[in-house]
Amino acid sequence: MIELNGLTKKFSNGKGIFDVTFSIPKGEVFGFLGPNGAGKSTTIRHLMGFIKPSKGKATIDGMDTWKDAAKIQEKIGYLPGEISFLDGMNGMAFLNLVGGMRGMKQTSYRDELIHRLQFDVKTPIRKMSKGMKQKVGIVAAFMHEPEVIILDEPTSGLDPLMQRIFIEIVMEQKEKGTTFLMSSHSFSEIERTCDRAAIIKDGKIVVVENIHDLQQKQRRLFDVTFASEEEAKRIKQSPLDVVSTTDNRAEIAVQGDYNQFIRALGDYQVRNIDIHEQNLEEVFLNYYNKEADPS
Amino acid sequence: MNMTLYAKMLKVHAKSISSYAIGSALYLLLIIGIYPSIADAPGLNDLMESMPESFLAAFGMEGGFQHVSDFIAGEYYGLLYVVILSIFCLMTASQLMARHIDRGSMAYILATPNSRKKIAITQAIVLITGLLIIGITTALAGVIGTEVLIEDKPFEAMTFLNVNLVGILLFYVISGYSFLFSSLLNDERQALGLSGLLTIVFYGMDLIGKMSDKFDWMVHLSLFSTFRPVEIARGTVDVWPMITFLFLLGTVLYGVAILVFSKRDLPL
């Protein structure tokens, strides 16, 4: 459904995206991972036809995303990364504008989404919180039930309950055969919904892999608190990857083999286990180190 | 053109369009209202004659006022009309394109099955509609105002309407280059600044050129040389060459703006 073939865009400051190639078959939910500034939004802008590639091309349903931009939009729903609506209107007026520009007649699904995301459409846009704007943006992307939905950091600003509702909505649309491209800078945001994911770094695709393999490869840090300082010292002798110890706490990295982690800890008096929030570079240390520039 | 977008945009800008239109019409009525007291004042034309010729020329007041239409052409169309319509054109043009590009809301407009060309044409028509509403309201206020407020003073309705026609076309061109900057640039303030600067330079060149013989070549480089309200009101110039010139230039500017917008990279 979505094909990127050697897509390259070089900006005057030397940044950009280089030879980005991947394809997403119909009905797949595809994650697009990378830290801020890695080129996720630039790639998505190409898919939306906002910028013209320097080299290579992208197609959606066989149509060139630059040349046939307007036609492709009939099939697409889009949520921009930075939400900025038009001034001087409320949420409903905005949805009516976008719907009207699409020539959309059916509003039942739109109303259902508004109901499920629980927000007041009468609020003027300039008075909306970030989360509320995100909800309006999600409705605008989904309401016409397009064949392809492109979401740039969809869950930023949503509380956990709303994130769950959002995932439900994505799953329902996936059942209907909708193709998704979802960008994110955090793995946990996409691992629940995506089938496959690409990781991008400095404008280059590092890996495209299915989500289960990526889950195996992610490196997670656990803060384990033991009953005594001695035990914390003793754990260093175990086969576990102990990053550091302070007093009776140890920071342990686990990659893939959780059973080994649990078995090893079985011999100890564990008071508490906490999971460390990490950014993408830390989670996928192997990808980010392997591909690091020699400079 | 996309009707939904057109209607919404017109609604968003309705407040500013109507306030400029009403402001312009009321000011014109005020000028018409004071005409009888000035026309009847003995010695006004003598006073005018005593002023330096170049000063009068700069504001289009040479030769005194024989008619209401000369008077309002000199007093209103010579300066305030230009100011009001310039501000409207510059502000609205930068808001219609550059603001949406700058803030990113253009992404939503383009994420609909409408080509960029269509979007740009719609926004251009919104601007032109606003300009026409203000221009026509002002012209009507002039015609009705003189009818109601002035008794048996000669009023040349035809030449007065010519003043308005050339005025509207002048601003068709000014809004045209403002719209071009607005479509070309990613920064709203930059677009506003550049079109404002160009307008001020044109106006300044016209003013200096008229006041000083040494710089009279400047007049010909200024867009404002096409709009001589007093001369048009007196019927001493042929307006058709200017009308044709301004119409063509404005259309080209809008055309280029629309083309540029549909071909360039957008930072959305």
Coordinates of C-alpha atoms in Angstrom, one line a residue:
Chain A
M1 CA 0.0 0.0 0.0
I2 CA 2.8 2.4 0.9
E3 CA 6.1 2.1 -0.9
L4 CA 9.2 4.2 -0.2
N5 CA 12.0 3.6 -2.7
G6 CA 15.3 5.3 -2.1
L7 CA 13.6 8.4 -0.8
T8 CA 16.2 11.1 -0.3
K9 CA 15.9 14.7 0.7
K10 CA 18.9 16.7 1.5
F11 CA 18.4 20.1 3.2
S12 CA 20.8 22.9 2.8
N13 CA 22.2 22.3 6.4
G14 CA 23.3 18.8 5.4
K15 CA 20.5 17.1 7.3
G16 CA 17.7 15.3 5.7
I17 CA 16.7 11.7 4.9
F18 CA 18.9 9.4 2.8
D19 CA 17.8 6.4 0.8
V20 CA 14.8 5.6 2.9
T21 CA 13.3 2.4 1.6
F22 CA 10.5 0.3 3.1
S23 CA 7.1 -0.9 2.1
I24 CA 3.9 -1.4 4.1
P25 CA 1.4 -4.0 2.8
K26 CA -2.3 -3.3 3.0
G27 CA -3.8 -3.8 6.5
E28 CA -0.5 -3.6 8.4
V29 CA 0.2 -1.3 11.3
F30 CA 3.7 -0.1 10.8
G31 CA 5.7 1.7 13.4
F32 CA 8.3 4.3 12.6
L33 CA 10.7 4.8 15.4
G34 CA 13.4 7.4 15.9
P35 CA 14.5 10.0 18.3
N36 CA 13.6 13.6 17.7
G37 CA 15.2 15.0 14.6
A38 CA 16.0 11.7 13.1
G39 CA 13.9 12.3 10.0
K40 CA 10.5 10.8 10.9
S41 CA 8.5 13.9 10.2
T42 CA 10.5 14.6 7.0
T43 CA 9.6 11.2 5.7
I44 CA 6.0 11.7 6.6
R45 CA 5.9 15.1 4.8
H46 CA 7.0 13.3 1.7
L47 CA 4.2 10.9 2.0
M48 CA 1.8 13.8 2.4
G49 CA 3.2 15.5 -0.7
F50 CA 4.4 18.6 1.3
I51 CA 7.9 18.3 0.0
K52 CA 9.5 17.0 -3.2
P53 CA 12.1 14.3 -2.8
S54 CA 15.6 15.1 -4.1
K55 CA 15.9 11.5 -5.2
G56 CA 13.8 8.4 -5.1
K57 CA 10.1 8.3 -4.7
A58 CA 7.2 7.3 -2.5
T59 CA 4.0 5.9 -3.6
I60 CA 0.7 5.2 -1.9
D61 CA -1.6 2.7 -3.7
G62 CA 0.6 3.1 -6.7
M63 CA 0.3 6.9 -6.9
D64 CA 3.3 9.2 -6.6
T65 CA 3.0 11.1 -3.4
W66 CA 4.4 14.3 -4.9
K67 CA 2.7 14.4 -8.3
D68 CA -0.7 12.9 -7.2
A69 CA -0.8 14.5 -3.8
A70 CA -4.3 15.8 -4.0
K71 CA -5.7 12.5 -5.4
I72 CA -4.0 10.4 -2.7
Q73 CA -5.6 12.5 0.0
E74 CA -8.9 10.9 -0.8
K75 CA -7.5 7.7 0.7
I76 CA -5.5 9.2 3.6
G77 CA -6.2 10.4 7.1
Y78 CA -3.4 12.4 8.6
L79 CA -2.4 13.6 12.1
P80 CA 0.4 16.1 12.1
G81 CA 3.1 15.9 14.8
E82 CA 2.6 19.5 15.7
I83 CA -1.0 20.3 16.0
S84 CA -2.0 23.7 14.9
F85 CA -5.5 24.4 13.8
L86 CA -7.0 27.4 12.1
D87 CA -7.8 30.3 14.4
G88 CA -11.2 31.7 15.2
M89 CA -13.3 28.6 15.3
N90 CA -14.3 25.8 17.7
G91 CA -13.6 22.1 17.4
M92 CA -16.8 21.3 15.6
A93 CA -16.4 24.1 13.1
F94 CA -12.9 22.8 12.3
L95 CA -14.1 19.3 11.8
N96 CA -16.9 20.6 9.6
L97 CA -14.4 22.5 7.6
V98 CA -12.1 19.6 7.0
G99 CA -15.1 17.3 6.4
G100 CA -16.6 19.8 4.0
M101 CA -13.3 20.1 2.1
R102 CA -13.3 16.3 1.7
G103 CA -16.9 16.4 0.6
M104 CA -17.7 14.0 3.5
K105 CA -21.4 13.3 3.9
Q106 CA -21.5 10.6 6.6
T107 CA -20.9 12.0 10.1
S108 CA -22.0 9.0 12.2
Y109 CA -18.4 7.6 12.7
R110 CA -17.2 11.1 13.4
D111 CA -19.8 11.6 16.1
E112 CA -19.0 8.1 17.5
L113 CA -15.3 9.1 17.8
I114 CA -16.1 12.4 19.5
H115 CA -18.2 10.4 22.0
R116 CA -15.6 7.9 22.7
L117 CA -12.7 10.3 23.1
Q118 CA -14.9 12.4 25.3
F119 CA -14.3 16.0 24.5
D120 CA -16.4 19.1 24.1
V121 CA -16.5 20.0 20.5
K122 CA -17.8 23.5 21.3
T123 CA -14.6 24.6 22.9
P124 CA -12.9 27.3 20.9
I125 CA -9.6 25.9 19.6
R126 CA -7.4 28.5 21.2
K127 CA -8.7 27.5 24.7
M128 CA -8.0 23.8 24.1
S129 CA -5.3 21.9 26.1
K130 CA -2.7 19.9 24.2
G131 CA -4.5 16.6 24.8
M132 CA -7.8 18.0 23.6
K133 CA -6.3 19.3 20.4
Q134 CA -4.7 15.9 19.9
K135 CA -8.2 14.4 20.2
V136 CA -9.6 16.8 17.6
G137 CA -6.7 15.9 15.4
I138 CA -7.3 12.1 15.8
V139 CA -11.0 12.6 14.9
A140 CA -10.0 14.6 11.8
A141 CA -7.7 11.8 10.8
F142 CA -10.1 8.9 11.3
M143 CA -13.5 10.3 10.7
H144 CA -13.7 9.6 7.0
E145 CA -12.5 6.0 7.5
P146 CA -9.7 6.3 5.0
E147 CA -7.7 3.3 3.6
V148 CA -4.4 4.7 4.9
I149 CA -3.9 6.5 8.2
I150 CA -0.6 8.3 8.8
L151 CA -0.1 9.4 12.4
D152 CA 2.9 11.5 13.6
E153 CA 3.4 10.9 17.3
P154 CA -0.3 10.1 17.9
T155 CA -0.5 9.6 21.7
S156 CA 1.6 12.6 22.8
G157 CA -0.6 14.6 25.2
L158 CA -3.1 11.8 25.8
D159 CA -3.6 10.4 29.3
P160 CA -3.3 6.6 29.8
L161 CA -7.0 6.1 29.6
M162 CA -7.3 7.9 26.3
Q163 CA -4.2 6.1 25.0
R164 CA -6.1 2.9 25.6
I165 CA -9.2 4.1 23.8
F166 CA -7.0 5.3 20.9
I167 CA -5.4 1.9 20.7
E168 CA -8.8 0.3 20.6
I169 CA -9.8 2.6 17.7
V170 CA -6.7 1.7 15.8
M171 CA -7.3 -2.0 16.3
E172 CA -10.9 -1.7 15.1
Q173 CA -9.8 0.1 11.9
K174 CA -7.0 -2.5 11.4
E175 CA -9.7 -5.2 11.5
K176 CA -11.3 -3.4 8.6
G177 CA -8.1 -3.5 6.6
T178 CA -6.8 0.0 7.2
T179 CA -3.1 0.5 6.7
F180 CA -1.3 2.5 9.3
L181 CA 2.0 4.3 9.5
M182 CA 2.6 5.6 13.0
S183 CA 5.7 7.5 14.1
S184 CA 7.0 7.6 17.6
H185 CA 10.1 8.3 19.7
S186 CA 9.2 5.7 22.2
F187 CA 9.0 2.0 21.7
S188 CA 6.4 1.3 24.3
E189 CA 4.0 3.6 22.5
I190 CA 3.9 1.5 19.4
E191 CA 4.7 -2.0 20.6
R192 CA 1.1 -2.7 21.5
T193 CA -0.4 -1.8 18.1
C194 CA 2.3 -2.4 15.5
D195 CA 3.1 -5.4 13.4
R196 CA 6.4 -4.2 12.2
A197 CA 8.6 -1.2 12.7
A198 CA 11.4 0.7 11.1
I199 CA 14.0 2.4 13.2
I200 CA 15.5 5.6 11.7
K201 CA 18.7 7.3 12.8
D202 CA 20.2 10.5 11.3
G203 CA 18.0 10.2 8.3
K204 CA 18.9 6.6 7.5
I205 CA 16.9 3.5 8.2
V206 CA 18.8 1.3 10.6
V207 CA 16.5 -1.7 10.6
V208 CA 13.0 -2.9 9.6
E209 CA 11.8 -5.8 11.7
N210 CA 8.7 -7.3 13.1
I211 CA 7.7 -6.1 16.5
H212 CA 8.3 -9.4 18.3
D213 CA 11.9 -9.5 17.2
L214 CA 12.3 -6.0 18.3
Q215 CA 10.9 -6.8 21.6
Q216 CA 13.5 -9.5 22.0
K217 CA 16.2 -7.0 21.1
Q218 CA 15.2 -4.2 23.4
R219 CA 17.3 -3.6 26.3
R220 CA 15.5 -2.8 29.5
L221 CA 16.9 -1.5 32.8
F222 CA 15.5 -2.7 36.1
D223 CA 16.2 -1.1 39.4
V224 CA 16.2 -3.9 41.9
T225 CA 16.3 -3.2 45.6
F226 CA 17.6 -6.0 47.8
A227 CA 17.3 -6.7 51.5
S228 CA 21.0 -6.0 52.1
E229 CA 24.0 -4.4 50.6
E230 CA 25.7 -7.7 50.5
E231 CA 23.2 -9.2 48.2
A232 CA 23.6 -6.2 45.9
K233 CA 27.3 -6.9 45.7
R234 CA 26.7 -10.7 45.3
I235 CA 24.5 -10.1 42.2
K236 CA 27.5 -8.8 40.4
Q237 CA 28.9 -12.3 40.3
S238 CA 25.8 -13.7 38.6
P239 CA 25.6 -14.0 34.8
L240 CA 23.2 -11.0 34.7
D241 CA 24.3 -7.7 33.1
V242 CA 24.7 -5.5 36.2
V243 CA 25.2 -1.9 35.1
S244 CA 25.8 -0.4 38.5
T245 CA 25.1 -0.9 42.3
T246 CA 24.6 1.7 45.0
D247 CA 23.9 0.6 48.6
N248 CA 21.4 -2.2 48.4
R249 CA 20.2 -1.3 44.9
A250 CA 21.4 -2.7 41.6
E251 CA 20.7 -1.6 38.0
I252 CA 20.3 -4.6 35.8
A253 CA 20.0 -4.6 32.1
V254 CA 17.9 -7.3 30.4
Q255 CA 17.8 -8.0 26.7
G256 CA 15.4 -10.7 25.6
D257 CA 16.0 -13.4 28.3
Y258 CA 13.6 -12.5 31.1
N259 CA 13.5 -16.0 32.4
Q260 CA 17.2 -15.9 33.3
F261 CA 16.6 -12.6 35.0
I262 CA 13.8 -14.1 37.1
R263 CA 15.6 -17.3 37.9
A264 CA 18.7 -15.4 39.1
L265 CA 16.7 -13.1 41.3
G266 CA 15.0 -16.1 42.9
D267 CA 18.0 -16.7 45.1
Y268 CA 17.8 -13.2 46.6
Q269 CA 15.6 -11.2 49.0
V270 CA 14.1 -8.7 46.6
R271 CA 12.3 -5.8 48.1
N272 CA 11.4 -3.9 45.0
I273 CA 11.7 -4.0 41.3
D274 CA 11.3 -0.9 39.3
I275 CA 11.5 -0.4 35.5
H276 CA 13.6 2.4 34.3
E277 CA 12.1 4.8 31.7
Q278 CA 14.5 4.9 28.8
N279 CA 14.7 6.7 25.5
L280 CA 14.9 5.0 22.2
E281 CA 18.7 5.1 22.0
E282 CA 19.0 3.3 25.3
V283 CA 16.4 0.7 24.5
F284 CA 18.1 -0.1 21.1
L285 CA 21.6 0.4 22.2
N286 CA 22.9 -2.2 19.8
Y287 CA 21.4 -0.5 16.8
Y288 CA 22.5 2.9 17.8
N289 CA 26.0 1.8 18.6
K290 CA 26.5 -0.5 15.7
E291 CA 25.6 2.2 13.2
A292 CA 27.4 5.0 15.0
D293 CA 29.6 7.1 12.8
P294 CA 33.3 6.3 13.0
S295 CA 33.9 10.0 13.6
Chain B
M1 CA -12.1 26.8 -5.8
N2 CA -13.3 25.0 -2.8
M3 CA -16.5 26.4 -1.5
T4 CA -16.3 25.1 2.0
L5 CA -12.9 26.7 2.5
Y6 CA -14.0 29.9 0.8
A7 CA -17.1 30.2 3.1
K8 CA -15.1 29.5 6.2
M9 CA -12.2 31.8 5.4
L10 CA -14.6 34.6 4.5
K11 CA -16.3 34.1 7.8
V12 CA -13.0 34.2 9.7
H13 CA -12.1 37.4 8.0
A14 CA -15.6 38.9 7.9
K15 CA -15.0 41.0 11.0
S16 CA -11.9 42.7 9.6
I17 CA -13.4 43.1 6.1
S18 CA -16.5 44.8 7.5
S19 CA -14.6 47.0 9.9
Y20 CA -12.4 48.3 7.1
A21 CA -15.4 48.7 4.8
I22 CA -17.4 50.6 7.4
G23 CA -14.4 52.7 8.5
S24 CA -13.5 53.7 5.0
A25 CA -17.2 54.6 4.2
L26 CA -17.6 56.6 7.3
Y27 CA -14.4 58.5 6.8
L28 CA -15.4 59.3 3.3
L29 CA -18.8 60.6 4.5
L30 CA -17.1 62.8 7.0
I31 CA -15.0 64.3 4.2
I32 CA -18.1 64.9 2.1
G33 CA -19.8 66.3 5.2
I34 CA -17.2 69.0 5.6
Y35 CA -17.1 69.9 1.9
P36 CA -19.9 72.6 2.0
S37 CA -18.2 74.5 4.8
I38 CA -14.9 74.5 3.0
A39 CA -16.3 75.3 -0.4
D40 CA -18.2 78.2 0.9
A41 CA -15.2 79.6 2.9
P42 CA -14.0 82.6 0.9
G43 CA -10.3 82.6 0.1
L44 CA -9.7 78.9 0.5
N45 CA -8.6 78.6 -3.1
D46 CA -6.5 81.8 -2.6
L47 CA -4.9 80.1 0.4
M48 CA -4.2 77.0 -1.6
E49 CA -2.6 79.1 -4.3
S50 CA -0.3 80.7 -1.8
M51 CA 1.2 77.3 -0.9
P52 CA 4.2 75.9 -2.7
E53 CA 3.2 74.3 -6.0
S54 CA 5.3 71.2 -5.3
F55 CA 3.6 70.6 -1.9
L56 CA 0.2 70.8 -3.4
A57 CA 1.3 68.5 -6.3
A58 CA 2.5 65.9 -3.8
F59 CA -0.9 65.6 -2.4
G60 CA -2.7 66.0 -5.7
M61 CA -4.3 69.4 -4.7
E62 CA -2.9 71.7 -7.3
G63 CA -5.3 74.1 -8.9
G64 CA -7.8 74.2 -6.0
F65 CA -11.1 72.3 -5.8
Q66 CA -13.9 73.0 -8.2
H67 CA -16.0 70.0 -7.6
V68 CA -17.0 67.7 -4.7
S69 CA -15.4 64.8 -6.6
D70 CA -12.1 66.7 -6.8
F71 CA -12.3 67.5 -3.2
I72 CA -12.9 64.0 -1.9
A73 CA -10.5 62.6 -4.5
G74 CA -7.8 64.8 -3.1
E75 CA -8.7 64.7 0.6
Y76 CA -9.7 61.0 0.9
Y77 CA -8.4 59.0 -2.1
G78 CA -5.0 60.8 -2.0
L79 CA -4.0 59.5 1.4
L80 CA -6.4 57.8 3.8
Y81 CA -8.0 55.4 1.2
V82 CA -4.5 54.3 0.3
V83 CA -3.6 53.7 3.9
I84 CA -6.7 51.8 4.8
L85 CA -6.6 49.6 1.8
S86 CA -2.9 49.0 2.1
I87 CA -3.2 47.8 5.6
F88 CA -6.1 45.5 4.7
C89 CA -4.3 44.0 1.8
L90 CA -1.0 43.5 3.5
M91 CA -2.5 42.0 6.7
T92 CA -5.0 39.8 5.1
A93 CA -2.7 38.5 2.4
S94 CA -0.1 37.4 5.0
Q95 CA -2.8 35.8 7.1
L96 CA -4.3 33.8 4.3
M97 CA -1.2 31.9 3.3
A98 CA 2.0 32.6 5.3
R99 CA 0.3 32.4 8.6
H100 CA -1.1 28.9 7.9
I101 CA 2.3 27.8 6.5
D102 CA 4.1 29.3 9.5
R103 CA 1.8 27.8 12.1
G104 CA 1.3 24.5 10.4
S105 CA -2.4 24.7 10.0
M106 CA -1.9 24.5 6.2
A107 CA -1.2 20.8 6.8
Y108 CA -4.9 20.2 7.6
I109 CA -6.0 22.2 4.6
L110 CA -3.7 20.2 2.3
A111 CA -4.6 16.9 3.9
T112 CA -7.9 17.0 2.0
P113 CA -8.3 15.9 -1.6
N114 CA -7.8 19.5 -3.0
S115 CA -4.8 20.4 -5.1
R116 CA -2.5 23.1 -3.8
K117 CA -3.5 25.2 -6.8
K118 CA -7.1 25.0 -5.8
I119 CA -6.3 25.9 -2.2
A120 CA -4.2 28.9 -3.3
I121 CA -6.9 30.1 -5.8
T122 CA -9.5 29.9 -3.0
Q123 CA -7.4 31.9 -0.7
A124 CA -6.7 34.5 -3.4
I125 CA -10.4 34.8 -4.1
V126 CA -11.1 35.4 -0.4
L127 CA -8.6 38.3 -0.5
I128 CA -10.1 39.7 -3.7
T129 CA -13.6 39.4 -2.3
G130 CA -12.6 41.4 0.8
L131 CA -10.9 44.0 -1.4
L132 CA -14.0 44.3 -3.6
I133 CA -16.4 44.6 -0.6
I134 CA -14.3 47.4 0.9
G135 CA -13.8 49.2 -2.5
I136 CA -17.5 48.9 -3.5
T137 CA -18.8 50.0 -0.1
T138 CA -16.6 53.1 -0.2
A139 CA -17.7 53.9 -3.8
L140 CA -21.4 53.5 -2.8
A141 CA -20.9 55.6 0.3
G142 CA -19.4 58.3 -1.9
V143 CA -22.3 58.3 -4.4
I144 CA -25.0 58.1 -1.8
G145 CA -23.2 60.6 0.5
T146 CA -22.9 63.3 -2.0
E147 CA -26.5 62.8 -3.1
V148 CA -27.7 63.2 0.4
L149 CA -25.3 65.6 2.0
I150 CA -24.5 68.0 -0.8
E151 CA -27.1 70.3 -2.4
D152 CA -26.6 71.6 -6.0
K153 CA -22.9 71.2 -6.1
P154 CA -21.7 69.6 -9.3
F155 CA -20.7 66.0 -8.7
E156 CA -19.3 63.9 -11.5
A157 CA -20.5 60.5 -10.6
M158 CA -18.8 58.9 -13.7
T159 CA -15.3 60.2 -12.9
F160 CA -15.8 59.5 -9.2
L161 CA -16.5 55.9 -10.1
N162 CA -13.4 55.9 -12.2
V163 CA -11.4 56.9 -9.2
N164 CA -12.8 54.0 -7.4
L165 CA -12.2 51.6 -10.2
V166 CA -8.6 52.5 -10.6
G167 CA -8.2 52.5 -6.8
I168 CA -9.5 49.0 -6.5
L169 CA -7.3 47.8 -9.4
L170 CA -4.2 49.5 -7.8
F171 CA -4.9 47.4 -4.7
Y172 CA -5.5 44.4 -6.8
V173 CA -1.9 44.7 -7.7
I174 CA -0.7 45.5 -4.1
S175 CA -2.7 42.6 -2.8
G176 CA -1.2 40.6 -5.6
Y177 CA 2.4 41.1 -4.6
S178 CA 1.5 40.7 -0.9
F179 CA -0.2 37.4 -1.8
L180 CA 2.9 36.4 -3.7
F181 CA 5.2 37.1 -0.7
S182 CA 2.7 35.3 1.5
S183 CA 2.8 32.2 -0.7
L184 CA 6.5 32.3 -1.2
L185 CA 7.7 32.7 2.4
N186 CA 7.4 30.4 5.4
D187 CA 7.3 33.2 8.0
E188 CA 4.2 35.3 8.4
R189 CA 6.1 38.4 9.7
Q190 CA 8.6 38.2 7.0
A191 CA 5.9 38.1 4.4
L192 CA 4.1 41.1 6.0
G193 CA 7.4 43.0 6.4
L194 CA 8.5 42.6 2.8
S195 CA 5.1 43.5 1.2
G196 CA 4.9 46.4 3.7
L197 CA 8.3 47.6 2.8
L198 CA 7.7 47.4 -0.9
T199 CA 4.5 49.4 -0.5
I200 CA 6.2 52.1 1.5
V201 CA 9.0 52.4 -0.9
F202 CA 6.6 52.8 -3.8
Y203 CA 4.6 55.4 -1.9
G204 CA 7.7 57.3 -0.9
M205 CA 9.1 57.3 -4.4
D206 CA 5.9 58.7 -5.7
L207 CA 5.8 61.4 -3.0
I208 CA 9.4 62.5 -3.4
G209 CA 9.2 62.3 -7.2
K210 CA 6.2 64.6 -7.2
M211 CA 7.7 67.2 -4.8
S212 CA 11.1 67.5 -6.3
D213 CA 12.0 68.1 -9.9
K214 CA 15.3 66.4 -9.4
F215 CA 13.7 63.1 -8.5
D216 CA 10.8 63.2 -10.8
W217 CA 12.1 60.0 -12.5
M218 CA 11.1 58.2 -9.3
V219 CA 7.5 58.7 -10.0
H220 CA 7.6 56.5 -13.0
L221 CA 9.1 53.7 -11.1
S222 CA 6.3 53.8 -8.5
L223 CA 3.2 51.9 -8.7
F224 CA 1.3 54.8 -7.3
S225 CA 1.9 56.8 -10.4
T226 CA -1.0 54.9 -11.9
F227 CA -3.4 56.3 -9.4
R228 CA -3.9 60.1 -9.6
P229 CA -7.3 60.5 -7.9
V230 CA -7.6 64.2 -8.5
E231 CA -6.8 64.0 -12.2
I232 CA -9.1 61.1 -12.7
A233 CA -11.9 62.9 -10.8
R234 CA -11.4 66.0 -13.1
G235 CA -11.5 63.7 -16.1
T236 CA -8.2 65.1 -17.4
V237 CA -6.6 61.7 -17.9
D238 CA -7.5 58.6 -19.9
V239 CA -8.0 55.9 -17.4
W240 CA -8.1 52.9 -19.7
P241 CA -4.4 52.4 -20.1
M242 CA -4.0 52.3 -16.3
I243 CA -7.0 50.0 -15.9
T244 CA -5.5 47.6 -18.4
F245 CA -2.0 47.8 -17.0
L246 CA -3.1 47.3 -13.4
F247 CA -5.5 44.5 -14.2
L248 CA -2.9 42.6 -16.2
L249 CA -0.1 43.1 -13.6
G250 CA -2.3 42.0 -10.7
T251 CA -3.5 38.9 -12.6
V252 CA 0.1 38.0 -13.4
L253 CA 1.1 38.5 -9.7
Y254 CA -1.7 36.3 -8.4
G255 CA -0.9 33.7 -11.1
V256 CA 2.7 33.5 -10.1
A257 CA 1.8 33.3 -6.5
I258 CA -0.5 30.3 -7.1
L259 CA 2.1 28.6 -9.3
V260 CA 4.9 29.1 -6.8
F261 CA 2.8 27.8 -3.9
S262 CA 1.8 24.6 -5.9
K263 CA 5.4 23.8 -6.7
R264 CA 7.4 24.5 -3.6
D265 CA 8.4 22.5 -0.5
L266 CA 6.4 23.3 2.5
P267 CA 7.7 23.1 6.1
L268 CA 4.5 21.5 7.5

